[in-house]
N, CA, C and O atoms as a Tinker XYZ file with bonds, in Angstrom:
   388  protein
     1  N     20.724000   72.325000   97.274000    73     2
     2  CA    20.196000   73.499000   97.513000    64     1     3
     3  C     21.578000   74.482000   98.413000    63     2     4     5
     4  O     22.671000   74.063000   98.793000    81     3
     5  N     20.945000   75.971000   98.540000    73     3     6
     6  CA    21.708000   76.441000   99.027000    64     5     7
     7  C     21.461000   76.681000  100.524000    63     6     8     9
     8  O     20.371000   76.520000  101.073000    81     7
     9  N     22.843000   77.173000  101.257000    73     7    10
    10  CA    22.367000   77.072000  102.669000    64     9    11
    11  C     21.064000   78.254000  103.207000    63    10    12    13
    12  O     20.253000   78.091000  104.119000    81    11
    13  N     21.170000   79.045000  102.593000    73    11    14
    14  CA    19.665000   79.987000  102.443000    64    13    15
    15  C     18.205000   79.126000  102.701000    63    14    16    17
    16  O     17.523000   79.253000  103.718000    81    15
    17  N     17.882000   78.235000  101.566000    73    15    18
    18  CA    16.990000   77.546000  101.137000    64    17    19
    19  C     17.047000   76.787000  102.233000    63    18    20    21
    20  O     16.039000   76.637000  102.923000    81    19
    21  N     18.300000   76.167000  102.568000    73    19    22
    22  CA    18.050000   75.102000  103.750000    64    21    23
    23  C     17.849000   75.345000  105.166000    63    22    24    25
    24  O     17.631000   74.493000  106.027000    81    23
    25  N     17.983000   77.076000  105.368000    73    23    26
    26  CA    17.760000   77.738000  106.700000    64    25    27
    27  C     16.048000   77.490000  106.361000    63    26    28    29
    28  O     15.342000   76.765000  107.063000    81    27
    29  N     15.592000   78.179000  105.248000    73    27    30
    30  CA    14.111000   78.360000  105.185000    64    29    31
    31  C     12.977000   77.079000  105.411000    63    30    32    33
    32  O     11.961000   76.995000  106.101000    81    31
    33  N     13.658000   76.149000  104.497000    73    31    34
    34  CA    13.394000   74.877000  104.849000    64    33    35
    35  C     13.238000   74.165000  106.266000    63    34    36    37
    36  O     12.311000   73.433000  106.610000    81    35
    37  N     14.243000   74.505000  106.937000    73    35    38
    38  CA    14.271000   73.851000  108.829000    64    37    39
    39  C     13.153000   74.865000  109.496000    63    38    40    41
    40  O     12.494000   74.603000  110.503000    81    39
    41  N     13.089000   75.942000  108.809000    73    39    42
    42  CA    12.548000   76.691000  110.539000    64    41    43
    43  C     10.909000   76.821000  109.669000    63    42    44    45
    44  O     10.161000   77.614000  110.242000    81    43
    45  N     10.219000   76.068000  108.233000    73    43    46
    46  CA     9.091000   75.464000  107.871000    64    45    47
    47  C      9.118000   74.749000  108.221000    63    46    48    49
    48  O      8.423000   74.040000  107.493000    81    47
    49  N      9.536000   74.080000  109.130000    73    47    50
    50  CA     9.363000   72.775000  109.809000    64    49    51
    51  C      9.073000   72.275000  111.295000    63    50    52    53
    52  O      8.515000   71.303000  111.805000    81    51
    53  N      9.845000   73.623000  111.814000    73    51    54
    54  CA    10.282000   73.779000  113.597000    64    53    55
    55  C      8.784000   73.548000  114.278000    63    54    56    57
    56  O      8.022000   74.514000  114.317000    81    55
    57  N      8.523000   72.753000  114.612000    73    55    58
    58  CA     7.655000   72.576000  115.494000    64    57    59
    59  C      7.861000   72.773000  116.981000    63    58    60    61
    60  O      8.962000   72.525000  117.473000    81    59
    61  N      6.536000   73.345000  117.952000    73    59    62
    62  CA     6.396000   72.624000  119.847000    64    61    63
    63  C      5.481000   72.263000  120.126000    63    62    64    65
    64  O      4.364000   72.487000  119.660000    81    63
    65  N      5.980000   71.312000  121.370000    73    63    66
    66  CA     5.477000   70.921000  121.519000    64    65    67
    67  C      4.860000   71.308000  122.602000    63    66    68    69
    68  O      5.617000   71.419000  123.567000    81    67
    69  N      3.443000   71.625000  122.854000    73    67    70
    70  CA     2.287000   72.505000  123.496000    64    69    71
    71  C      0.985000   71.664000  125.025000    63    70    72    73
    72  O      0.113000   72.154000  125.744000    81    71
    73  N      1.617000   70.137000  124.844000    73    71    74
    74  CA     1.686000   69.493000  125.664000    64    73    75
    75  C      0.624000   68.137000  125.105000    63    74    76    77
    76  O      0.311000   68.110000  123.915000    81    75
    77  N      0.229000   67.285000  125.854000    73    75    78
    78  CA    -0.319000   66.004000  125.976000    64    77    79
    79  C      0.422000   65.399000  124.536000    63    78    80    81
    80  O      1.579000   64.981000  124.497000    81    79
    81  N     -0.584000   65.459000  123.292000    73    79    82
    82  CA    -0.166000   65.191000  121.796000    64    81    83
    83  C     -0.308000   66.229000  120.840000    63    82    84    85
    84  O     -0.651000   65.997000  119.681000    81    83
    85  N     -0.019000   67.547000  121.345000    73    83    86
    86  CA    -0.441000   68.383000  121.058000    64    85    87
    87  C      1.200000   69.408000  120.471000    63    86    88    89
    88  O      2.114000   69.952000  121.091000    81    87
    89  N      0.894000   69.260000  119.121000    73    87    90
    90  CA     2.408000   70.164000  118.777000    64    89    91
    91  C      1.617000   71.397000  117.436000    63    90    92    93
    92  O      0.689000   71.167000  116.660000    81    91
    93  N      2.235000   72.355000  117.568000    73    91    94
    94  CA     2.392000   73.215000  116.160000    64    93    95
    95  C      3.579000   73.944000  115.698000    63    94    96    97
    96  O      4.545000   74.015000  116.457000    81    95
    97  N      3.610000   74.403000  114.734000    73    95    98
    98  CA     4.749000   74.876000  113.657000    64    97    99
    99  C      4.351000   76.526000  114.984000    63    98   100   101
   100  O      3.487000   77.208000  115.535000    81    99
   101  N      5.993000   76.246000  114.753000    73    99   102
   102  CA     6.445000   77.697000  115.461000    64   101   103
   103  C      6.193000   78.948000  114.555000    63   102   104   105
   104  O      6.127000   80.105000  114.969000    81   103
   105  N      6.107000   78.681000  113.702000    73   103   106
   106  CA     5.984000   79.665000  112.672000    64   105   107
   107  C      4.345000   80.272000  112.404000    63   106   108   109
   108  O      4.098000   81.417000  112.027000    81   107
   109  N      3.143000   79.019000  112.748000    73   107   110
   110  CA     2.070000   79.452000  113.119000    64   109   111
   111  C      1.622000   80.460000  114.037000    63   110   112   113
   112  O      0.749000   81.302000  113.826000    81   111
   113  N      2.466000   80.252000  115.326000    73   111   114
   114  CA     1.379000   80.563000  116.334000    64   113   115
   115  C      1.682000   82.509000  116.391000    63   114   116   117
   116  O      2.770000   83.041000  116.174000    81   115
   117  N      0.873000   82.958000  116.606000    73   115   118
   118  CA     0.969000   84.588000  116.616000    64   117   119
   119  C      1.228000   85.004000  118.580000    63   118   120   121
   120  O      1.724000   86.059000  118.977000    81   119
   121  N      0.795000   83.992000  119.391000    73   119   122
   122  CA     1.175000   84.270000  120.331000    64   121   123
   123  C      0.860000   83.346000  121.818000    63   122   124   125
   124  O      0.091000   82.387000  121.753000    81   123
   125  N      1.429000   83.672000  122.952000    73   123   126
   126  CA     1.067000   83.988000  124.191000    64   125   127
   127  C      0.558000   84.157000  124.802000    63   126   128   129
   128  O      1.104000   85.134000  125.316000    81   127
   129  N     -1.225000   83.756000  125.939000    73   127   130
   130  CA    -1.188000   84.661000  126.492000    64   129   131
   131  C     -1.583000   83.807000  127.992000    63   130   132   133
   132  O     -1.989000   82.646000  128.055000    81   131
   133  N     -1.337000   84.741000  129.142000    73   131   134
   134  CA    -1.553000   84.392000  130.415000    64   133   135
   135  C     -3.376000   84.752000  130.173000    63   134   136   137
   136  O     -4.064000   85.587000  129.585000    81   135
   137  N     -3.594000   83.383000  131.150000    73   135   138
   138  CA    -5.361000   83.082000  131.157000    64   137   139
   139  C     -5.884000   84.521000  131.692000    63   138   140   141
   140  O     -6.605000   85.410000  131.238000    81   139
   141  N     -5.004000   84.255000  133.134000    73   139   142
   142  CA    -6.013000   85.583000  134.662000    64   141   143
   143  C     -5.432000   87.104000  133.713000    63   142   144   145
   144  O     -6.459000   87.756000  133.522000    81   143
   145  N     -4.782000   87.509000  133.375000    73   143   146
   146  CA    -4.572000   88.289000  132.726000    64   145   147
   147  C     -5.426000   89.045000  131.266000    63   146   148   149
   148  O     -6.215000   89.972000  131.452000    81   147
   149  N     -5.182000   88.588000  130.063000    73   147   150
   150  CA    -5.772000   88.206000  129.293000    64   149   151
   151  C     -7.923000   88.362000  129.146000    63   150   152   153
   152  O     -8.589000   88.877000  128.248000    81   151
   153  N     -8.352000   87.710000  130.363000    73   151   154
   154  CA    -9.479000   87.312000  130.395000    64   153   155
   155  C     -9.974000   88.476000  130.869000    63   154   156   157
   156  O    -11.177000   88.627000  130.659000    81   155
   157  N     -9.307000   89.520000  131.560000    73   155   158
   158  CA    -9.830000   90.649000  132.123000    64   157   159
   159  C    -10.884000   91.708000  130.919000    63   158   160   161
   160  O    -11.793000   92.439000  131.313000    81   159
   161  N    -10.638000   91.610000  130.027000    73   159   162
   162  CA   -10.708000   92.280000  129.052000    64   161   163
   163  C    -11.923000   91.391000  128.186000    63   162   164   165
   164  O    -11.718000   90.219000  127.872000    81   163
   165  N    -13.270000   92.138000  127.830000    73   163   166
   166  CA   -14.376000   91.317000  127.127000    64   165   167
   167  C    -13.917000   90.809000  125.495000    63   166   168   169
   168  O    -13.954000   89.749000  124.870000    81   167
   169  N    -13.576000   91.894000  125.287000    73   167   170
   170  CA   -12.853000   91.905000  123.353000    64   169   171
   171  C    -12.180000   90.102000  123.550000    63   170   172   173
   172  O    -12.369000   89.434000  122.533000    81   171
   173  N    -11.625000   89.515000  124.449000    73   171   174
   174  CA   -10.517000   88.204000  124.464000    64   173   175
   175  C    -12.010000   87.233000  125.217000    63   174   176   177
   176  O    -12.593000   86.301000  124.663000    81   175
   177  N    -12.342000   87.853000  126.667000    73   175   178
   178  CA   -13.463000   86.919000  126.440000    64   177   179
   179  C    -14.821000   86.672000  125.281000    63   178   180   181
   180  O    -15.474000   85.636000  125.161000    81   179
   181  N    -14.949000   87.616000  124.712000    73   179   182
   182  CA   -16.100000   87.332000  123.522000    64   181   183
   183  C    -14.753000   86.595000  121.508000    63   182   184   185
   184  O    -14.938000   86.224000  120.349000    81   183
   185  N    -13.811000   86.810000  122.323000    73   183   186
   186  CA   -12.688000   85.757000  121.057000    64   185   187
   187  C    -12.743000   84.812000  121.406000    63   186   188   189
   188  O    -13.103000   83.936000  120.620000    81   187
   189  N    -12.362000   84.412000  123.002000    73   187   190
   190  CA   -12.438000   82.708000  123.365000    64   189   191
   191  C    -13.468000   82.126000  123.195000    63   190   192   193
   192  O    -13.552000   80.965000  122.796000    81   191
   193  N    -14.535000   82.973000  123.521000    73   191   194
   194  CA   -16.377000   82.549000  123.570000    64   193   195
   195  C    -16.832000   81.677000  121.897000    63   194   196   197
   196  O    -17.669000   80.781000  121.788000    81   195
   197  N    -15.982000   82.288000  120.744000    73   195   198
   198  CA   -16.108000   82.628000  119.223000    64   197   199
   199  C    -15.884000   81.642000  119.337000    63   198   200   201
   200  O    -16.778000   80.797000  119.280000    81   199
   201  N    -14.011000   81.167000  119.644000    73   199   202
   202  CA   -13.593000   79.826000  119.140000    64   201   203
   203  C    -14.402000   78.769000  119.806000    63   202   204   205
   204  O    -14.763000   77.765000  119.193000    81   203
   205  N    -14.632000   78.944000  120.809000    73   203   206
   206  CA   -14.966000   77.636000  121.524000    64   205   207
   207  C    -16.107000   76.752000  120.369000    63   206   208   209
   208  O    -16.229000   75.581000  120.011000    81   207
   209  N    -17.037000   78.481000  119.965000    73   207   210
   210  CA   -18.415000   77.796000  119.899000    64   209   211
   211  C    -18.118000   77.376000  118.199000    63   210   212   213
   212  O    -18.925000   76.631000  117.643000    81   211
   213  N    -16.838000   77.940000  117.390000    73   211   214
   214  CA   -16.719000   77.450000  116.315000    64   213   215
   215  C    -15.968000   76.230000  116.356000    63   214   216   217
   216  O    -15.714000   75.737000  115.257000    81   215
   217  N    -15.544000   75.616000  117.407000    73   215   218
   218  CA   -14.583000   74.094000  117.684000    64   217   219
   219  C    -13.524000   73.881000  117.186000    63   218   220   221
   220  O    -13.078000   72.816000  116.760000    81   219
   221  N    -12.860000   75.339000  117.229000    73   219   222
   222  CA   -11.335000   75.655000  117.113000    64   221   223
   223  C    -10.517000   75.755000  117.955000    63   222   224   225
   224  O     -9.398000   76.169000  117.652000    81   223
   225  N    -10.807000   75.433000  119.160000    73   223   226
   226  CA   -10.079000   75.855000  120.530000    64   225   227
   227  C     -9.991000   74.043000  121.129000    63   226   228   229
   228  O    -10.747000   73.095000  121.339000    81   227
   229  N     -9.197000   74.237000  121.170000    73   227   230
   230  CA    -8.192000   72.692000  121.593000    64   229   231
   231  C     -7.738000   72.209000  123.161000    63   230   232   233
   232  O     -6.906000   72.946000  123.691000    81   231
   233  N     -8.050000   71.430000  123.689000    73   231   234
   234  CA    -7.986000   71.045000  125.286000    64   233   235
   235  C     -7.037000   70.251000  125.392000    63   234   236   237
   236  O     -7.218000   69.064000  125.121000    81   235
   237  N     -5.286000   70.912000  125.985000    73   235   238
   238  CA    -4.126000   70.205000  126.277000    64   237   239
   239  C     -4.554000   70.877000  127.475000    63   238   240   241
   240  O     -4.749000   72.089000  127.574000    81   239
   241  N     -4.712000   69.860000  128.541000    73   239   242
   242  CA    -4.585000   70.177000  130.143000    64   241   243
   243  C     -4.482000   69.192000  130.644000    63   242   244   245
   244  O     -5.060000   68.106000  130.672000    81   243
   245  N     -3.575000   69.711000  131.109000    73   243   246
   246  CA    -3.128000   68.470000  132.375000    64   245   247
   247  C     -4.409000   68.125000  133.591000    63   246   248   249
   248  O     -5.010000   67.151000  134.045000    81   247
   249  N     -4.349000   69.927000  133.785000    73   247   250
   250  CA    -4.621000   70.785000  135.180000    64   249   251
   251  C     -5.722000   71.774000  135.085000    63   250   252   253
   252  O     -6.815000   71.340000  134.723000    81   251
   253  N     -5.594000   73.138000  135.375000    73   251   254
   254  CA    -6.461000   73.679000  135.122000    64   253   255
   255  C     -5.839000   74.657000  134.458000    63   254   256   257
   256  O     -4.964000   75.226000  135.110000    81   255
   257  N     -6.022000   75.046000  133.324000    73   255   258
   258  CA    -5.614000   76.184000  132.240000    64   257   259
   259  C     -5.582000   77.762000  133.445000    63   258   260   261
   260  O     -6.242000   78.464000  134.210000    81   259
   261  N     -3.770000   77.442000  132.582000    73   259   262
   262  CA    -2.745000   79.011000  132.876000    64   261   263
   263  C     -2.478000   79.759000  131.729000    63   262   264   265
   264  O     -2.342000   80.977000  131.609000    81   263
   265  N     -2.415000   78.784000  130.827000    73   263   266
   266  CA    -2.519000   79.978000  129.465000    64   265   267
   267  C     -2.906000   79.672000  128.227000    63   266   268   269
   268  O     -3.295000   78.515000  128.394000    81   267
   269  N     -3.043000   79.879000  127.266000    73   267   270
   270  CA    -3.488000   79.958000  125.837000    64   269   271
   271  C     -2.970000   80.332000  125.003000    63   270   272   273
   272  O     -2.444000   81.442000  125.091000    81   271
   273  N     -2.862000   79.430000  123.573000    73   271   274
   274  CA    -1.494000   79.731000  122.428000    64   273   275
   275  C     -2.853000   80.076000  121.309000    63   274   276   277
   276  O     -3.837000   79.340000  121.234000    81   275
   277  N     -2.635000   81.566000  120.336000    73   275   278
   278  CA    -3.591000   81.340000  119.607000    64   277   279
   279  C     -2.849000   81.280000  117.972000    63   278   280   281
   280  O     -2.473000   82.350000  117.493000    81   279
   281  N     -2.759000   80.628000  117.568000    73   279   282
   282  CA    -2.264000   79.682000  116.222000    64   281   283
   283  C     -2.762000   80.181000  114.768000    63   282   284   285
   284  O     -3.946000   80.495000  114.894000    81   283
   285  N     -2.417000   80.341000  113.701000    73   283   286
   286  CA    -2.750000   80.189000  112.470000    64   285   287
   287  C     -2.083000   79.302000  111.990000    63   286   288   289
   288  O     -0.867000   79.368000  111.815000    81   287
   289  N     -2.783000   78.377000  111.720000    73   287   290
   290  CA    -2.457000   77.420000  110.758000    64   289   291
   291  C     -3.829000   77.042000  109.609000    63   290   292   293
   292  O     -5.041000   77.066000  109.823000    81   291
   293  N     -2.933000   76.645000  108.144000    73   291   294
   294  CA    -3.444000   76.794000  107.391000    64   293   295
   295  C     -5.342000   77.795000  106.751000    63   294   296   297
   296  O     -6.409000   77.665000  106.152000    81   295
   297  N     -3.995000   79.166000  107.922000    73   295   298
   298  CA    -5.105000   80.146000  107.795000    64   297   299
   299  C     -6.329000   80.148000  108.696000    63   298   300   301
   300  O     -7.117000   81.089000  108.787000    81   299
   301  N     -6.385000   79.283000  109.188000    73   299   302
   302  CA    -7.692000   79.315000  110.596000    64   301   303
   303  C     -6.780000   79.432000  111.378000    63   302   304   305
   304  O     -5.603000   79.075000  111.418000    81   303
   305  N     -7.832000   80.285000  112.353000    73   303   306
   306  CA    -7.663000   80.802000  114.457000    64   305   307
   307  C     -7.443000   79.492000  114.591000    63   306   308   309
   308  O     -8.162000   78.653000  114.048000    81   307
   309  N     -6.379000   79.189000  115.364000    73   307   310
   310  CA    -7.079000   78.067000  116.834000    64   309   311
   311  C     -6.483000   78.349000  118.387000    63   310   312   313
   312  O     -5.279000   78.583000  118.494000    81   311
   313  N     -7.113000   78.330000  119.275000    73   311   314
   314  CA    -6.609000   78.080000  120.244000    64   313   315
   315  C     -6.526000   76.848000  121.106000    63   314   316   317
   316  O     -7.327000   75.914000  121.139000    81   315
   317  N     -5.104000   77.055000  121.993000    73   315   318
   318  CA    -4.782000   75.369000  122.385000    64   317   319
   319  C     -4.562000   76.481000  123.680000    63   318   320   321
   320  O     -3.878000   77.496000  123.806000    81   319
   321  N     -5.679000   75.609000  124.725000    73   319   322
   322  CA    -5.949000   75.807000  126.128000    64   321   323
   323  C     -4.613000   75.195000  127.313000    63   322   324   325
   324  O     -4.718000   74.026000  127.682000    81   323
   325  N     -3.895000   75.704000  127.632000    73   323   326
   326  CA    -2.735000   74.635000  128.194000    64   325   327
   327  C     -2.766000   75.290000  129.582000    63   326   328   329
   328  O     -3.148000   76.381000  130.004000    81   327
   329  N     -1.871000   73.521000  130.461000    73   327   330
   330  CA    -1.717000   73.845000  131.549000    64   329   331
   331  C     -0.212000   74.605000  131.918000    63   330   332   333
   332  O     -0.096000   74.811000  133.126000    81   331
   333  N      0.990000   75.069000  131.063000    73   331   334
   334  CA     2.108000   75.311000  131.401000    64   333   335
   335  C      1.892000   77.158000  131.907000    63   334   336   337
   336  O      0.755000   77.586000  132.107000    81   335
   337  N      2.549000   77.645000  131.986000    73   335   338
   338  CA     2.449000   79.548000  132.710000    64   337   339
   339  C      3.013000   79.901000  130.502000    63   338   340   341
   340  O      3.459000   78.993000  129.801000    81   339
   341  N      2.842000   80.990000  130.119000    73   339   342
   342  CA     3.345000   81.183000  129.232000    64   341   343
   343  C      4.708000   80.814000  129.462000    63   342   344   345
   344  O      5.170000   79.942000  128.726000    81   343
   345  N      5.746000   81.524000  130.716000    73   343   346
   346  CA     6.652000   81.358000  130.476000    64   345   347
   347  C      7.580000   79.944000  130.344000    63   346   348   349
   348  O      8.783000   79.906000  130.086000    81   347
   349  N      6.782000   78.921000  130.566000    73   347   350
   350  CA     7.712000   77.753000  130.082000    64   349   351
   351  C      7.368000   77.364000  128.519000    63   350   352   353
   352  O      7.940000   76.437000  127.946000    81   351
   353  N      6.374000   78.176000  127.909000    73   351   354
   354  CA     5.719000   77.918000  126.415000    64   353   355
   355  C      7.018000   78.772000  125.812000    63   354   356   357
   356  O      7.648000   78.498000  124.791000    81   355
   357  N      7.267000   80.014000  126.834000    73   355   358
   358  CA     8.596000   80.765000  126.105000    64   357   359
   359  C     10.215000   79.809000  125.641000    63   358   360   361
   360  O     10.989000   79.631000  124.701000    81   359
   361  N     10.017000   79.493000  126.817000    73   359   362
   362  CA    11.126000   78.688000  127.102000    64   361   363
   363  C     11.513000   77.541000  126.536000    63   362   364   365
   364  O     12.659000   77.092000  126.571000    81   363
   365  N      9.874000   76.681000  125.615000    73   363   366
   366  CA    10.224000   75.832000  125.046000    64   365   367
   367  C     10.559000   76.059000  123.495000    63   366   368   369
   368  O     11.144000   75.193000  122.845000    81   367
   369  N     10.060000   77.553000  122.823000    73   367   370
   370  CA    10.198000   77.831000  121.864000    64   369   371
   371  C     11.646000   78.315000  121.838000    63   370   372   373
   372  O     12.153000   78.273000  120.717000    81   371
   373  N     12.708000   78.928000  123.184000    73   371   374
   374  CA    14.415000   78.954000  122.303000    64   373   375
   375  C     14.624000   77.758000  122.415000    63   374   376   377
   376  O     14.982000   77.265000  121.345000    81   375
   377  N     14.556000   76.979000  123.330000    73   375   378
   378  CA    14.878000   75.167000  123.318000    64   377   379
   379  C     15.099000   74.030000  121.647000    63   378   380   381
   380  O     15.825000   73.125000  121.235000    81   379
   381  N     13.544000   75.140000  121.044000    73   379   382
   382  CA    14.099000   74.699000  119.912000    64   381   383
   383  C     14.593000   74.745000  118.073000    63   382   384   385
   384  O     14.565000   74.180000  116.980000    81   383
   385  N     15.188000   76.353000  119.171000    73   383   386
   386  CA    16.018000   76.904000  117.991000    64   385   387
   387  C     17.315000   76.438000  118.030000    63   386   388
   388  O     18.119000   76.777000  117.163000    81   387
């Protein structure tokens, strides 16, 4: 296996810890969103309601929610509700590199 394939294989399996026992592949992350700022939009509120009704919302809370992450795992949208700030999660992603 050449270095390019090793690099692709390694990246395919890199994961980020989101809290409690929740981990996701970094490549599946669409984005991290601040709960306060993003829920001002009706579109975002409707999206989160739909995800919750479809049982695609995962609660990884230790405390009040501060942010959420949207992922596409196996082409399915999932939302993870987090107690950590967006800044904390982005920092965690950087530590995995």
